[in-house]
mmCIF file of C-alpha atoms in Angstrom:
data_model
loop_
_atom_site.group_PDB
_atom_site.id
_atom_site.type_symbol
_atom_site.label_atom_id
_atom_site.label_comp_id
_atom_site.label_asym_id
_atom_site.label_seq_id
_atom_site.Cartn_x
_atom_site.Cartn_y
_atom_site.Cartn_z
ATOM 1 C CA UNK A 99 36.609 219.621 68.268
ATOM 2 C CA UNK A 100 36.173 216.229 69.435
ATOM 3 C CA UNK A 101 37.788 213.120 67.094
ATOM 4 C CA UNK A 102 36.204 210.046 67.414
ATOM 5 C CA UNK A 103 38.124 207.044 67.832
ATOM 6 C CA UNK A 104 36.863 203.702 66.077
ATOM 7 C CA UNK A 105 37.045 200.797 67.962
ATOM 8 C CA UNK A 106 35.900 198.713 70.539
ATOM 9 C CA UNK A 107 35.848 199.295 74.030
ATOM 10 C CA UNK A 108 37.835 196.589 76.973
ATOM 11 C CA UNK A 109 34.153 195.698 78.003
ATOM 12 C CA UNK A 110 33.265 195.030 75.126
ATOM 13 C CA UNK A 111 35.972 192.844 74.158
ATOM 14 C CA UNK A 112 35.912 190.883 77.355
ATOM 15 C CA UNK A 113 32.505 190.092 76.670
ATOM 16 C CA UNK A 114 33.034 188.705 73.438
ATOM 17 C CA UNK A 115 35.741 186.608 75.089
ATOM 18 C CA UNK A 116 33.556 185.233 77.699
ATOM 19 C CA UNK A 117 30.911 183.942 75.123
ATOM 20 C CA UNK A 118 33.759 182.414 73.012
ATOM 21 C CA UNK A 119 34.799 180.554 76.323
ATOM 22 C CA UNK A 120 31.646 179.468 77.396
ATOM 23 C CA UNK A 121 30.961 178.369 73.801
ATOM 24 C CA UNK A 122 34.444 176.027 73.635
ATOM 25 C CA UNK A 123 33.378 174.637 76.891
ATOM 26 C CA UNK A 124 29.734 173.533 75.376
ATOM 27 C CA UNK A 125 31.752 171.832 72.464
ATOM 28 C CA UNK A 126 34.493 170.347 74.369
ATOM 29 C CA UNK A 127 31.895 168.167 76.238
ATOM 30 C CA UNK A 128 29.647 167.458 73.712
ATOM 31 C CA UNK A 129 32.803 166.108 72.344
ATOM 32 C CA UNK A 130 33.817 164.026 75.389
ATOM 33 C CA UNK A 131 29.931 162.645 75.611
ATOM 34 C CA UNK A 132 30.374 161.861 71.853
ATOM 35 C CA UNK A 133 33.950 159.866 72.458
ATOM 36 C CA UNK A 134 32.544 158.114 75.567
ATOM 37 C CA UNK A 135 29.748 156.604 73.858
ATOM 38 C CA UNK A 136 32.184 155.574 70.298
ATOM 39 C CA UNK A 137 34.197 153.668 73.140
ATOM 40 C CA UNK A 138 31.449 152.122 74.686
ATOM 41 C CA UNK A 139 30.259 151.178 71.173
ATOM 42 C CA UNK A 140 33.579 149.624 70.696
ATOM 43 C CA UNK A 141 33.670 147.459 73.260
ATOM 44 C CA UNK A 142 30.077 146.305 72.712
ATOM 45 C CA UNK A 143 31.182 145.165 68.957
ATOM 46 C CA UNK A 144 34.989 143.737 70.544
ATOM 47 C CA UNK A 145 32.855 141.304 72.516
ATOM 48 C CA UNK A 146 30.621 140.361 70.341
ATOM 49 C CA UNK A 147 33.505 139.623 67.915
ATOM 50 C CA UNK A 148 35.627 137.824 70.985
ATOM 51 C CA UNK A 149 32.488 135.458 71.713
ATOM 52 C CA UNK A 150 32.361 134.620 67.851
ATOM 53 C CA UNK A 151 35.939 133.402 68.224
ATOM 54 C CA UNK A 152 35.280 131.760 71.214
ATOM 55 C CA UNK A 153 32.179 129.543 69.453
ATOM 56 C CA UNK A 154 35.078 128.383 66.479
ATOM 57 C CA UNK A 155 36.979 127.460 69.236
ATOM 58 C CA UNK A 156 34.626 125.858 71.070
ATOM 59 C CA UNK A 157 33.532 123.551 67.577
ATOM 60 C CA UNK A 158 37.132 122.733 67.257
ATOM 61 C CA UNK A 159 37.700 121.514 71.057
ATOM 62 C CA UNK A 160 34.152 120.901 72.912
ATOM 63 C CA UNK A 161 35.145 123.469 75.310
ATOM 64 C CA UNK A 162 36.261 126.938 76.112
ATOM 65 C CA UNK A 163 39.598 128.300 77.198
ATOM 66 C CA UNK A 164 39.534 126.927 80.599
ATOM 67 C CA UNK A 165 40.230 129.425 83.146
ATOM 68 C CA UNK A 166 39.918 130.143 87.123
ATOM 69 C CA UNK A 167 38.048 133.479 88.299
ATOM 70 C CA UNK A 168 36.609 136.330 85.862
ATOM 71 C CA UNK A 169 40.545 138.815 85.564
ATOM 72 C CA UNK A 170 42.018 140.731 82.434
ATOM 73 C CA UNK A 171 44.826 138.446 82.751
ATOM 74 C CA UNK A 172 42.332 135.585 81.839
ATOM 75 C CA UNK A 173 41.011 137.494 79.208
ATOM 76 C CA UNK A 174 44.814 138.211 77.748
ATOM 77 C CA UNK A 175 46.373 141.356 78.807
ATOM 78 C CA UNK A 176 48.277 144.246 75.872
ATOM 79 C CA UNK A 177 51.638 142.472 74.862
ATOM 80 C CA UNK A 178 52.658 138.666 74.514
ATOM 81 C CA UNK A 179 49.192 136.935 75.737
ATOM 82 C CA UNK A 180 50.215 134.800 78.885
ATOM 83 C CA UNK A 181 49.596 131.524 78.109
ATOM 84 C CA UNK A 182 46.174 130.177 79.029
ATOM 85 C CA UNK A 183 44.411 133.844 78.695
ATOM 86 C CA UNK A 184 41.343 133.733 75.987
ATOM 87 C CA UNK A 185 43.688 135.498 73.721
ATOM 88 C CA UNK A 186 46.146 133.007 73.729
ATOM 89 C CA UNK A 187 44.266 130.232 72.240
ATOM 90 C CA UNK A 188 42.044 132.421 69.893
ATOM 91 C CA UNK A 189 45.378 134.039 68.264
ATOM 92 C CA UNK A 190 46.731 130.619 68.021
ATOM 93 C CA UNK A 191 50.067 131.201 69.852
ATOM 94 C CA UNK A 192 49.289 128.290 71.897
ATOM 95 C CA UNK A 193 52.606 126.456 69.392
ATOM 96 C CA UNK A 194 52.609 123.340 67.769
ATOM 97 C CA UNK A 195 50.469 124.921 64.947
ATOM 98 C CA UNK A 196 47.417 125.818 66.800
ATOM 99 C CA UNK A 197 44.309 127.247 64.682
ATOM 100 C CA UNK A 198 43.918 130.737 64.553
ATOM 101 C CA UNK A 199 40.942 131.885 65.248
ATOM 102 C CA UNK A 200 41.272 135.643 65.574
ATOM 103 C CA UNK A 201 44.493 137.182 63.869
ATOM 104 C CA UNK A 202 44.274 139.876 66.843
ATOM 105 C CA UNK A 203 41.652 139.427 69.680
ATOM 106 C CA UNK A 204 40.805 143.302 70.856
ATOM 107 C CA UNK A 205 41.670 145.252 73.665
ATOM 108 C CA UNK A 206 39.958 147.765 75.619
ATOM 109 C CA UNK A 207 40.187 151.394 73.678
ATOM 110 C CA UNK A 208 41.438 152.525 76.982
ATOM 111 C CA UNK A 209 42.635 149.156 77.839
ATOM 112 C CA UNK A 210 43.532 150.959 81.755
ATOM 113 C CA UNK A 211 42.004 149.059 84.820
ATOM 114 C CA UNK A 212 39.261 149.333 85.505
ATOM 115 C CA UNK A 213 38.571 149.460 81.384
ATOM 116 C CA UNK A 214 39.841 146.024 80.684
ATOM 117 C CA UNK A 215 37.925 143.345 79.194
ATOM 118 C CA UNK A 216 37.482 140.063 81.461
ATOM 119 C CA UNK A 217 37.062 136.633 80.981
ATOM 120 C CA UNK A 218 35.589 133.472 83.359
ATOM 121 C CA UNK A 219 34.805 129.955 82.943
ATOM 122 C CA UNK A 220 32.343 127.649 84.236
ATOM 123 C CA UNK A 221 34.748 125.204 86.226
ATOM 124 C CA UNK A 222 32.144 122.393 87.179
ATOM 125 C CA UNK A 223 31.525 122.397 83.781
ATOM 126 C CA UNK A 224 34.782 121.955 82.211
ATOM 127 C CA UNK A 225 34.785 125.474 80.570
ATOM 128 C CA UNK A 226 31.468 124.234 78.408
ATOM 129 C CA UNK A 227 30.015 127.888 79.411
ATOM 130 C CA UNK A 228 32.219 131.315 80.000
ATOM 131 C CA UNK A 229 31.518 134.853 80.610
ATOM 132 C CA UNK A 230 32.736 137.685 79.069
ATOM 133 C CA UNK A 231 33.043 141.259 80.880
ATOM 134 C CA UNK A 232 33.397 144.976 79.594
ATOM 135 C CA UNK A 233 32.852 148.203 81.887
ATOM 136 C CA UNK A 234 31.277 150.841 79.787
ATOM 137 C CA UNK A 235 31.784 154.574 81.011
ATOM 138 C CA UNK A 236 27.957 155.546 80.614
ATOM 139 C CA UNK A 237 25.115 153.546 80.764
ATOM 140 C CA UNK A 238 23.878 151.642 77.820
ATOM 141 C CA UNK A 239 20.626 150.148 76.468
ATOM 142 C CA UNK A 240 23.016 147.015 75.709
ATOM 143 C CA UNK A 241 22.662 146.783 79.308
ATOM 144 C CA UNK A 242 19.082 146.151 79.557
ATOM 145 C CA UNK A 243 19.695 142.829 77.920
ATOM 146 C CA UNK A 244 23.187 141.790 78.848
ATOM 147 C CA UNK A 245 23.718 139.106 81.869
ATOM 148 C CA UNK A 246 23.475 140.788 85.528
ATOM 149 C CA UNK A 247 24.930 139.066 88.517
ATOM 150 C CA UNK A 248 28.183 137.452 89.165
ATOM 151 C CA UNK A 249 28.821 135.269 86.445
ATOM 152 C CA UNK A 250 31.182 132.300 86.458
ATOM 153 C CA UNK A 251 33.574 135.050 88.562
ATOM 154 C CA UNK A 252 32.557 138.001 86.587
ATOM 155 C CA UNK A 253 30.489 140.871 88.660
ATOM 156 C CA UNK A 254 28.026 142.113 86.113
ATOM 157 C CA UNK A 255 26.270 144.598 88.104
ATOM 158 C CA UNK A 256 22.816 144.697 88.486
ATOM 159 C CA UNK A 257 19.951 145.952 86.007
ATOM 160 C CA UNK A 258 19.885 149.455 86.932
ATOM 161 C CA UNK A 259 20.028 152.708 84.612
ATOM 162 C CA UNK A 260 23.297 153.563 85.956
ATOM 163 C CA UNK A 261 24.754 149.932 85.011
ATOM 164 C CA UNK A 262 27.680 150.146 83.441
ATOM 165 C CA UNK A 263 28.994 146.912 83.596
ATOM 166 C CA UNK A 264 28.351 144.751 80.218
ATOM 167 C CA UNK A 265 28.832 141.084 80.137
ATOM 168 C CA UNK A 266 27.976 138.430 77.606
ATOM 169 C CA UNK A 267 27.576 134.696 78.184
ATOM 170 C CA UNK A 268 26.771 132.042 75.024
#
């Protein structure tokens, strides 16, 4: 007679495979979506803490960090902050026992060009207004009230739903 063997068949394993697949793939995006928009997050809250920084240093001095243009290497690049970036006179590494204003100004989570943060002065107004710049990955509703244009050097896009550039200005 006939024995029956228990078990599963190669189609039916393969199936089960597939789904699995498809399923990880699902995840694995909602996952990237998920870290995308913590990012953006972050550097919504880094410039908002940056500008805060900026206004104590602007009580101390009646002016910004005067810069030329809207670059990352105004705003201070990772490492030793060149002197004259933003970072360099809010960490207070400027010598001669200058104020510290932020103990560590933040970078970019990515902190990889294009996601650097950016930083511009007004120059006819002896740095008495700045800009500061953030590229998001994904469009934000921070955007819908952030500063569009080109700001004191700074391109901040244009209000659109697909803006992704976020600056702030006091």
């Amino acid at each position: 007679m006939f024995s029956k063997r228990k078990g599963f068949t190669l189609i039916e394993l393969l199936v089960v495979i597939a789904i699995i697949g498809i399923l990880a793939t699902i995840v694995l995006v909602s996952l990237n979506s998920a870290r995308q928009k913590a990012r953006d997050t972050r550097r919504i809250s880094d410039l908002r803490q940056v500008a805060l920084g900026a206004e104590m240093y602007y009580d101390d001095n009646r002016s910004y960090p005067s810069v030329t243009g809207c670059t990352a290497a105004n705003y201070g690049l990772k490492g030793t902050p060149v002197v004259g970036s933003l970072r360099y006179a809010l960490e207070g590494t400027a010598g001669g026992g200058a104020q510290v204003y932020m103990t560590a100004v933040p970078l970019d989570p990515i902190d990889a060009t294009p996601n650097v943060y950016m930083y511009g002065t007004d120059a006819t107004t002896a740095a008495q207004r700045y800009a500061l710049r953030a590229i998001l990955e994904k469009h934000n509703t921070a955007n819908d009230t952030d500063v569009d244009g080109t700001v004191y050097g700074c391109a901040c896009g244009i209000q659109s739903v697909t803006e992704v550039e976020y600056c702030i200005q006091p």
